[in-house]
PDB file of C-alpha atoms in Angstrom:
ATOM      1  CA  ALA H   8       6.731  14.650 -30.718  1.00 36.00           C
ATOM      2  CA  ALA H   9       6.300  12.049 -27.698  1.00 42.00           C
ATOM      3  CA  GLN H  10       3.979  12.909 -25.209  1.00 48.00           C
ATOM      4  CA  GLU H  11       4.905  13.863 -21.785  1.00 62.00           C
ATOM      5  CA  PHE H  12       4.050  11.119 -18.908  1.00 76.00           C
ATOM      6  CA  ALA H  13       2.816  13.927 -16.491  1.00 86.00           C
ATOM      7  CA  VAL H  14      -0.426  12.313 -14.933  1.00 91.00           C
ATOM      8  CA  VAL H  15      -1.630  12.668 -11.086  1.00 93.00           C
ATOM      9  CA  VAL H  16      -4.119   9.801 -10.422  1.00 95.00           C
ATOM     10  CA  THR H  17      -6.392   9.678  -7.312  1.00 96.00           C
ATOM     11  CA  PRO H  18      -6.857   7.804  -5.187  1.00 96.00           C
ATOM     12  CA  PRO H  19      -3.662   5.714  -5.016  1.00 94.00           C
ATOM     13  CA  ARG H  20      -5.295   2.732  -3.664  1.00 96.00           C
ATOM     14  CA  PHE H  21      -8.900   1.551  -2.446  1.00 98.00           C
ATOM     15  CA  GLU H  22      -9.453  -0.617   0.508  1.00 97.00           C
ATOM     16  CA  ASP H  23     -13.441  -1.436   0.766  1.00 98.00           C
ATOM     17  CA  ARG H  24     -15.763  -4.202   0.904  1.00 97.00           C
ATOM     18  CA  ALA H  25     -18.147  -6.229  -1.044  1.00 97.00           C
ATOM     19  CA  LYS H  26     -20.934  -8.971  -0.833  1.00 97.00           C
ATOM     20  CA  ALA H  27     -20.795 -12.262  -2.847  1.00 98.00           C
ATOM     21  CA  GLY H  28     -23.244 -12.024  -5.663  1.00 98.00           C
ATOM     22  CA  ALA H  29     -23.032  -8.139  -5.918  1.00 98.00           C
ATOM     23  CA  ILE H  30     -21.281  -5.782  -8.143  1.00 98.00           C
ATOM     24  CA  TYR H  31     -18.859  -3.072  -6.646  1.00 98.00           C
ATOM     25  CA  ARG H  32     -18.191   0.231  -8.427  1.00 98.00           C
ATOM     26  CA  ASN H  33     -15.970   2.928  -8.316  1.00 98.00           C
ATOM     27  CA  ILE H  34     -14.514   5.686  -9.909  1.00 98.00           C
ATOM     28  CA  ILE H  35     -10.468   6.759 -10.648  1.00 98.00           C
ATOM     29  CA  GLU H  36      -9.904  10.339 -11.271  1.00 98.00           C
ATOM     30  CA  ILE H  37      -6.992  10.706 -13.883  1.00 96.00           C
ATOM     31  CA  ASN H  38      -5.434  14.253 -14.129  1.00 95.00           C
ATOM     32  CA  ASN H  39      -3.318  15.100 -17.264  1.00 94.00           C
ATOM     33  CA  THR H  40      -0.875  17.741 -15.724  1.00 92.00           C
ATOM     34  CA  SER H  41       0.771  18.375 -19.467  1.00 89.00           C
ATOM     35  CA  THR H  42      -0.748  21.081 -21.626  1.00 90.00           C
ATOM     36  CA  LYS H  43      -0.871  18.462 -24.558  1.00 90.00           C
ATOM     37  CA  ALA H  44      -3.514  15.992 -24.881  1.00 92.00           C
ATOM     38  CA  SER H  45      -2.329  12.447 -23.854  1.00 91.00           C
ATOM     39  CA  ARG H  46      -3.382   8.727 -24.475  1.00 93.00           C
ATOM     40  CA  TYR H  47      -3.161   6.154 -21.915  1.00 94.00           C
ATOM     41  CA  THR H  48      -3.872   2.303 -22.238  1.00 95.00           C
ATOM     42  CA  VAL H  49      -5.477   0.533 -19.084  1.00 97.00           C
ATOM     43  CA  GLN H  50      -5.365  -2.883 -17.882  1.00 97.00           C
ATOM     44  CA  THR H  51      -5.693  -4.894 -14.820  1.00 98.00           C
ATOM     45  CA  ALA H  52      -2.518  -6.946 -13.040  1.00 97.00           C
ATOM     46  CA  ASP H  53      -1.983  -9.163 -10.420  1.00 98.00           C
ATOM     47  CA  TRP H  54       0.714  -8.027  -7.753  1.00 96.00           C
ATOM     48  CA  THR H  55       2.440  -8.911  -4.738  1.00 94.00           C
ATOM     49  CA  LEU H  56       5.278  -7.429  -2.382  1.00 92.00           C
ATOM     50  CA  ASP H  57       9.026  -8.068  -2.735  1.00 90.00           C
ATOM     51  CA  ALA H  58      11.414  -8.397   0.078  1.00 83.00           C
ATOM     52  CA  GLN H  59      11.988  -4.640   0.483  1.00 83.00           C
ATOM     53  CA  GLY H  60       7.881  -4.151   0.434  1.00 85.00           C
ATOM     54  CA  GLY H  61       7.647  -2.700  -3.030  1.00 89.00           C
ATOM     55  CA  PRO H  62       4.837  -3.971  -5.011  1.00 92.00           C
ATOM     56  CA  VAL H  63       5.707  -6.332  -8.036  1.00 94.00           C
ATOM     57  CA  PHE H  64       3.168  -6.500 -10.994  1.00 95.00           C
ATOM     58  CA  THR H  65       2.509  -9.378 -13.595  1.00 96.00           C
ATOM     59  CA  GLN H  66      -0.112  -9.897 -16.408  1.00 94.00           C
ATOM     60  CA  THR H  67      -0.044 -13.487 -15.633  1.00 96.00           C
ATOM     61  CA  LEU H  68      -3.041 -14.726 -13.627  1.00 96.00           C
ATOM     62  CA  SER H  69      -1.950 -15.730 -10.445  1.00 94.00           C
ATOM     63  CA  GLU H  70      -3.563 -18.588  -8.760  1.00 93.00           C
ATOM     64  CA  GLY H  71      -6.753 -17.699  -7.329  1.00 93.00           C
ATOM     65  CA  SER H  72      -6.643 -14.091  -8.717  1.00 97.00           C
ATOM     66  CA  CYS H  73     -10.066 -12.296  -8.717  1.00 98.00           C
ATOM     67  CA  ARG H  74      -9.099 -10.494 -12.083  1.00 98.00           C
ATOM     68  CA  PRO H  75     -11.703 -12.291 -13.980  1.00 98.00           C
ATOM     69  CA  TRP H  76     -14.316 -10.708 -12.047  1.00 98.00           C
ATOM     70  CA  VAL H  77     -13.076  -6.951 -13.153  1.00 98.00           C
ATOM     71  CA  GLY H  78     -14.622  -4.851 -15.610  1.00 98.00           C
ATOM     72  CA  ILE H  79     -12.922  -1.663 -16.571  1.00 98.00           C
ATOM     73  CA  GLU H  80     -14.603   1.024 -18.876  1.00 97.00           C
ATOM     74  CA  ALA H  81     -11.822   1.157 -21.542  1.00 97.00           C
ATOM     75  CA  SER H  82      -8.331  -0.109 -22.343  1.00 97.00           C
ATOM     76  CA  GLU H  83      -7.407   2.947 -24.117  1.00 96.00           C
ATOM     77  CA  ILE H  84      -8.279   6.533 -23.079  1.00 96.00           C
ATOM     78  CA  THR H  85      -7.285  10.362 -24.075  1.00 95.00           C
ATOM     79  CA  VAL H  86      -7.219  12.921 -21.666  1.00 95.00           C
ATOM     80  CA  LYS H  87      -7.059  16.484 -22.913  1.00 95.00           C
ATOM     81  CA  GLY H  88      -4.181  19.058 -21.842  1.00 93.00           C
ATOM     82  CA  ASN H  89      -4.592  20.105 -18.455  1.00 94.00           C
ATOM     83  CA  GLY H  90      -7.770  18.234 -18.163  1.00 96.00           C
ATOM     84  CA  LYS H  91      -9.277  14.995 -16.157  1.00 96.00           C
ATOM     85  CA  ARG H  92     -11.257  11.894 -16.696  1.00 96.00           C
ATOM     86  CA  ARG H  93     -13.389   9.818 -14.603  1.00 97.00           C
ATOM     87  CA  TYR H  94     -12.673   6.379 -14.999  1.00 98.00           C
ATOM     88  CA  ARG H  95     -15.022   3.662 -13.844  1.00 98.00           C
ATOM     89  CA  PHE H  96     -14.208   0.107 -13.050  1.00 98.00           C
ATOM     90  CA  GLU H  97     -16.569  -2.686 -11.327  1.00 98.00           C
ATOM     91  CA  VAL H  98     -15.740  -6.022  -9.709  1.00 98.00           C
ATOM     92  CA  ALA H  99     -18.780  -8.879 -10.160  1.00 98.00           C
ATOM     93  CA  VAL H 100     -18.178 -10.788  -6.931  1.00 98.00           C
ATOM     94  CA  PRO H 101     -19.841 -14.258  -7.877  1.00 98.00           C
ATOM     95  CA  ALA H 102     -22.706 -15.589  -5.513  1.00 98.00           C
ATOM     96  CA  GLY H 103     -21.293 -18.139  -3.107  1.00 97.00           C
ATOM     97  CA  THR H 104     -17.743 -16.821  -2.815  1.00 98.00           C
ATOM     98  CA  PRO H 105     -16.422 -17.296   0.510  1.00 97.00           C
ATOM     99  CA  ARG H 106     -14.884 -14.555   2.810  1.00 97.00           C
ATOM    100  CA  GLY H 107     -11.412 -13.428   1.614  1.00 97.00           C
ATOM    101  CA  GLU H 108      -9.849 -10.778  -0.018  1.00 98.00           C
ATOM    102  CA  CYS H 109      -9.758  -9.550  -4.041  1.00 98.00           C
ATOM    103  CA  ARG H 110      -6.653  -7.731  -4.521  1.00 97.00           C
ATOM    104  CA  PHE H 111      -5.474  -6.596  -8.097  1.00 98.00           C
ATOM    105  CA  ALA H 112      -4.077  -3.209  -9.501  1.00 98.00           C
ATOM    106  CA  ILE H 113      -5.278  -1.180 -12.404  1.00 98.00           C
ATOM    107  CA  MET H 114      -2.203  -0.145 -14.398  1.00 97.00           C
ATOM    108  CA  ILE H 115      -2.318   3.139 -16.296  1.00 95.00           C
ATOM    109  CA  GLU H 116       0.391   3.838 -18.690  1.00 93.00           C
ATOM    110  CA  GLY H 117       1.485   6.281 -21.088  1.00 88.00           C
ATOM    111  CA  GLU H 118       2.766   5.960 -24.630  1.00 81.00           C
ATOM    112  CA  PRO H 119       6.409   4.910 -25.065  1.00 72.00           C
ATOM    113  CA  GLN H 120       8.840   8.003 -25.471  1.00 64.00           C
ATOM    114  CA  PRO H 121      11.931   7.966 -27.761  1.00 63.00           C
ATOM    115  CA  PRO H 122      15.069   7.245 -25.700  1.00 61.00           C
ATOM    116  CA  ARG H 123      17.042   9.849 -24.002  1.00 61.00           C
ATOM    117  CA  GLY H 124      20.668   9.890 -23.237  1.00 59.00           C
ATOM    118  CA  ASN H 125      22.202   6.299 -22.920  1.00 62.00           C
ATOM    119  CA  VAL H 126      18.675   4.639 -22.675  1.00 56.00           C
ATOM    120  CA  PRO H 127      18.589   2.323 -25.697  1.00 58.00           C
ATOM    121  CA  LEU H 128      15.112   1.683 -25.959  1.00 55.00           C
ATOM    122  CA  PRO H 129      11.688   3.621 -25.708  1.00 56.00           C
ATOM    123  CA  VAL H 130      10.416   4.121 -22.148  1.00 55.00           C
ATOM    124  CA  SER H 131       6.808   4.952 -20.906  1.00 64.00           C
ATOM    125  CA  GLY H 132       5.551   5.986 -17.471  1.00 83.00           C
ATOM    126  CA  ARG H 133       3.143   3.575 -15.455  1.00 90.00           C
ATOM    127  CA  ILE H 134       1.090   4.290 -12.481  1.00 93.00           C
ATOM    128  CA  GLY H 135      -0.598   1.321 -10.681  1.00 94.00           C
ATOM    129  CA  VAL H 136      -3.795   2.026  -8.612  1.00 96.00           C
ATOM    130  CA  ILE H 137      -4.062  -0.803  -5.977  1.00 97.00           C
ATOM    131  CA  VAL H 138      -7.548  -2.302  -4.952  1.00 98.00           C
ATOM    132  CA  TYR H 139      -8.089  -4.389  -1.894  1.00 98.00           C
ATOM    133  CA  LEU H 140     -11.863  -5.601  -1.846  1.00 98.00           C
ATOM    134  CA  ALA H 141     -12.612  -7.774   1.457  1.00 98.00           C
ATOM    135  CA  ILE H 142     -15.361 -10.091   0.546  1.00 98.00           C
ATOM    136  CA  GLY H 143     -18.008 -10.696   3.377  1.00 96.00           C
ATOM    137  CA  ASP H 144     -16.697 -10.663   6.939  1.00 96.00           C
ATOM    138  CA  ALA H 145     -12.895 -11.196   6.090  1.00 97.00           C
ATOM    139  CA  ALA H 146     -10.501  -9.832   8.676  1.00 96.00           C
ATOM    140  CA  PRO H 147      -6.979  -9.201   9.257  1.00 97.00           C
ATOM    141  CA  ARG H 148      -5.451 -11.254  12.311  1.00 97.00           C
ATOM    142  CA  LEU H 149      -1.964 -10.067  12.790  1.00 97.00           C
ATOM    143  CA  GLU H 150       0.443 -11.577  15.309  1.00 96.00           C
ATOM    144  CA  VAL H 151       3.890 -10.117  16.653  1.00 96.00           C
ATOM    145  CA  LEU H 152       6.600 -13.048  16.150  1.00 96.00           C
ATOM    146  CA  ASP H 153       9.528 -10.849  17.369  1.00 95.00           C
ATOM    147  CA  THR H 154      10.634  -7.632  18.187  1.00 95.00           C
ATOM    148  CA  ARG H 155      14.347  -6.677  17.513  1.00 95.00           C
ATOM    149  CA  SER H 156      16.650  -3.661  16.367  1.00 95.00           C
ATOM    150  CA  ALA H 157      17.684  -3.355  12.578  1.00 94.00           C
ATOM    151  CA  SER H 158      19.248  -0.970  10.598  1.00 93.00           C
ATOM    152  CA  VAL H 159      16.424   0.869   8.400  1.00 92.00           C
ATOM    153  CA  GLN H 160      17.229   3.769   5.893  1.00 88.00           C
ATOM    154  CA  GLY H 161      20.577   4.528   7.717  1.00 89.00           C
ATOM    155  CA  GLN H 162      19.745   4.401  11.339  1.00 91.00           C
ATOM    156  CA  THR H 163      18.881   1.924  13.891  1.00 94.00           C
ATOM    157  CA  LEU H 164      14.889   1.419  14.754  1.00 96.00           C
ATOM    158  CA  PRO H 165      13.039  -1.083  16.517  1.00 97.00           C
ATOM    159  CA  VAL H 166      11.289  -3.539  14.120  1.00 97.00           C
ATOM    160  CA  LEU H 167       8.361  -5.921  14.457  1.00 97.00           C
ATOM    161  CA  ARG H 168       8.341  -9.348  12.811  1.00 97.00           C
ATOM    162  CA  VAL H 169       4.571  -9.810  12.100  1.00 97.00           C
ATOM    163  CA  ARG H 170       2.472 -12.742  10.553  1.00 97.00           C
ATOM    164  CA  ASN H 171      -0.599 -12.303   9.187  1.00 98.00           C
ATOM    165  CA  LEU H 172      -3.015 -15.582   9.794  1.00 97.00           C
ATOM    166  CA  GLY H 173      -6.296 -13.779   8.664  1.00 97.00           C
ATOM    167  CA  ASP H 174      -7.909 -13.697   5.283  1.00 97.00           C
ATOM    168  CA  MET H 175      -7.487  -9.990   4.463  1.00 97.00           C
ATOM    169  CA  HIS H 176      -4.284  -7.579   4.621  1.00 97.00           C
ATOM    170  CA  GLY H 177      -3.734  -5.929   7.942  1.00 97.00           C
ATOM    171  CA  ARG H 178      -1.946  -2.772   8.783  1.00 97.00           C
ATOM    172  CA  LEU H 179      -0.556  -1.622  12.356  1.00 97.00           C
ATOM    173  CA  GLU H 180      -1.915   1.737  13.432  1.00 96.00           C
ATOM    174  CA  GLY H 181      -1.474   3.727  16.765  1.00 96.00           C
ATOM    175  CA  TYR H 182       1.539   4.291  18.503  1.00 95.00           C
ATOM    176  CA  LEU H 183       3.905   2.591  21.576  1.00 96.00           C
ATOM    177  CA  ALA H 184       5.470   4.629  24.493  1.00 95.00           C
ATOM    178  CA  ALA H 185       9.229   4.038  25.073  1.00 95.00           C
ATOM    179  CA  VAL H 186      11.823   5.209  27.349  1.00 95.00           C
ATOM    180  CA  ASP H 187      15.722   5.096  26.204  1.00 94.00           C
ATOM    181  CA  ALA H 188      18.944   4.591  28.062  1.00 95.00           C
ATOM    182  CA  LYS H 189      19.039   8.471  28.807  1.00 93.00           C
ATOM    183  CA  GLY H 190      15.641   8.199  30.465  1.00 93.00           C
ATOM    184  CA  GLN H 191      14.191  10.211  27.286  1.00 91.00           C
ATOM    185  CA  ARG H 192      10.478   9.447  26.385  1.00 92.00           C
ATOM    186  CA  ILE H 193       9.831   8.797  22.738  1.00 93.00           C
ATOM    187  CA  VAL H 194       6.461   8.046  20.948  1.00 94.00           C
ATOM    188  CA  LEU H 195       6.904   5.308  18.298  1.00 96.00           C
ATOM    189  CA  VAL H 196       4.692   4.990  15.255  1.00 97.00           C
ATOM    190  CA  PRO H 197       4.454   1.801  13.097  1.00 97.00           C
ATOM    191  CA  ASP H 198       5.060   1.891   9.325  1.00 96.00           C
ATOM    192  CA  ASN H 199       1.982   1.684   7.501  1.00 94.00           C
ATOM    193  CA  SER H 200       2.863  -0.958   5.149  1.00 95.00           C
ATOM    194  CA  PRO H 201       0.324  -3.590   4.475  1.00 97.00           C
ATOM    195  CA  VAL H 202       0.920  -7.419   5.850  1.00 97.00           C
ATOM    196  CA  LEU H 203      -0.780  -9.369   3.235  1.00 97.00           C
ATOM    197  CA  VAL H 204      -2.537 -12.879   3.850  1.00 97.00           C
ATOM    198  CA  GLY H 205      -0.468 -15.422   4.816  1.00 96.00           C
ATOM    199  CA  ALA H 206       2.754 -13.320   4.744  1.00 96.00           C
ATOM    200  CA  THR H 207       5.207 -12.105   7.277  1.00 96.00           C
ATOM    201  CA  SER H 208       6.319  -8.888   7.160  1.00 95.00           C
ATOM    202  CA  ASP H 209       9.344  -6.406   9.080  1.00 95.00           C
ATOM    203  CA  ILE H 210       7.263  -3.302  10.364  1.00 97.00           C
ATOM    204  CA  PRO H 211       9.675  -0.654  11.476  1.00 97.00           C
ATOM    205  CA  LEU H 212       9.040   1.655  14.426  1.00 97.00           C
ATOM    206  CA  TYR H 213       9.662   5.171  13.845  1.00 96.00           C
ATOM    207  CA  PRO H 214      10.160   7.894  16.426  1.00 95.00           C
ATOM    208  CA  GLN H 215       8.044  10.689  16.268  1.00 89.00           C
ATOM    209  CA  ALA H 216       8.791  14.657  17.319  1.00 76.00           C
ATOM    210  CA  GLU H 217       6.378  16.149  19.892  1.00 69.00           C
ATOM    211  CA  ASP H 218       5.331  18.700  17.125  1.00 68.00           C
ATOM    212  CA  ASP H 219       6.190  19.706  13.579  1.00 69.00           C
ATOM    213  CA  ASN H 220       9.092  22.318  14.767  1.00 71.00           C
ATOM    214  CA  ALA H 221      10.655  19.578  16.974  1.00 74.00           C
ATOM    215  CA  GLN H 222      13.492  17.618  16.022  1.00 83.00           C
ATOM    216  CA  THR H 223      12.916  13.760  15.767  1.00 84.00           C
ATOM    217  CA  PRO H 224      14.590  12.161  18.940  1.00 86.00           C
ATOM    218  CA  ALA H 225      17.437  10.156  18.403  1.00 89.00           C
ATOM    219  CA  ILE H 226      17.214   6.661  20.216  1.00 93.00           C
ATOM    220  CA  VAL H 227      19.940   5.718  22.751  1.00 94.00           C
ATOM    221  CA  TYR H 228      19.651   1.876  23.489  1.00 95.00           C
ATOM    222  CA  PRO H 229      18.390  -0.036  25.263  1.00 96.00           C
ATOM    223  CA  LEU H 230      15.191   0.889  24.920  1.00 96.00           C
ATOM    224  CA  ARG H 231      12.052   0.132  26.786  1.00 97.00           C
ATOM    225  CA  ILE H 232       8.626  -0.211  24.884  1.00 97.00           C
ATOM    226  CA  LYS H 233       5.187  -0.670  26.034  1.00 96.00           C
ATOM    227  CA  GLY H 234       1.898  -0.125  24.648  1.00 96.00           C
ATOM    228  CA  ARG H 235      -0.960  -1.436  22.150  1.00 97.00           C
ATOM    229  CA  LEU H 236      -1.027  -1.297  18.504  1.00 97.00           C
ATOM    230  CA  ASP H 237      -4.474  -1.690  16.627  1.00 96.00           C
ATOM    231  CA  SER H 238      -5.334  -3.836  13.360  1.00 94.00           C
ATOM    232  CA  GLY H 239      -8.978  -2.928  12.703  1.00 89.00           C
ATOM    233  CA  SER H 240     -10.926  -4.425  15.750  1.00 91.00           C
ATOM    234  CA  GLN H 241      -7.866  -6.244  16.790  1.00 94.00           C
ATOM    235  CA  ARG H 242      -5.514  -4.946  19.699  1.00 95.00           C
ATOM    236  CA  LEU H 243      -1.805  -6.178  19.834  1.00 96.00           C
ATOM    237  CA  ASP H 244      -0.170  -5.363  23.251  1.00 96.00           C
ATOM    238  CA  ILE H 245       3.456  -4.730  22.815  1.00 96.00           C
ATOM    239  CA  GLU H 246       6.150  -4.953  26.026  1.00 96.00           C
ATOM    240  CA  THR H 247       9.641  -5.436  25.137  1.00 96.00           C
ATOM    241  CA  THR H 248      13.325  -4.213  25.926  1.00 96.00           C
ATOM    242  CA  LEU H 249      15.723  -3.774  22.765  1.00 95.00           C
ATOM    243  CA  SER H 250      19.524  -3.473  22.892  1.00 90.00           C
ATOM    244  CA  ARG H 251      21.225  -2.052  19.762  1.00 82.00           C
TER     245      ARG H 251
END
């Protein structure tokens, strides 16, 4: 019988730092939630983001890939039913490596299962654990190029066009204060998606309810926005008025 791909992996990503000439080590916890023992293959991969912000994985070494520095505990493992496995990996950063970011994924894949329904080929489940490892004093340097309104998941939201001129990925954090055409005060929170080194990304701003039981406010444009967002030690002041 084919195994069920029922696995929980923690953490889903690592965001950490290492020094040139040092070895960075960490552990992934793999929990098999199936009642039967399951076998998994484990390997590294390079990755980038597609136009929708989703990860795209590849086994081909990308230009400047740091995967040759990465060591994994085993390429195949078995985890007993309802059991867990602490899986080790390490990154040996060469001496003299300049500041920057080592970015890769550790892919955990179950055994192929027989096709079901109209699926003609066997399929297998796969989980990618994302690793960001800043080398030395690497830091993001985000720049807001434009602010506009755009359709996001069926609603019109403020969107920041953000470019990363730094040497590691960055994320926007914090909140902005806004007032819409009805005089309604709204708190806006940026999407937590990463802006990769050298990339330009659209970051939506989501209206946030005042408490868990309150309804998320509907924005009536035009919308006046003012405040400050953070990216590490960087501060970005935002002040604009958006029409629909």
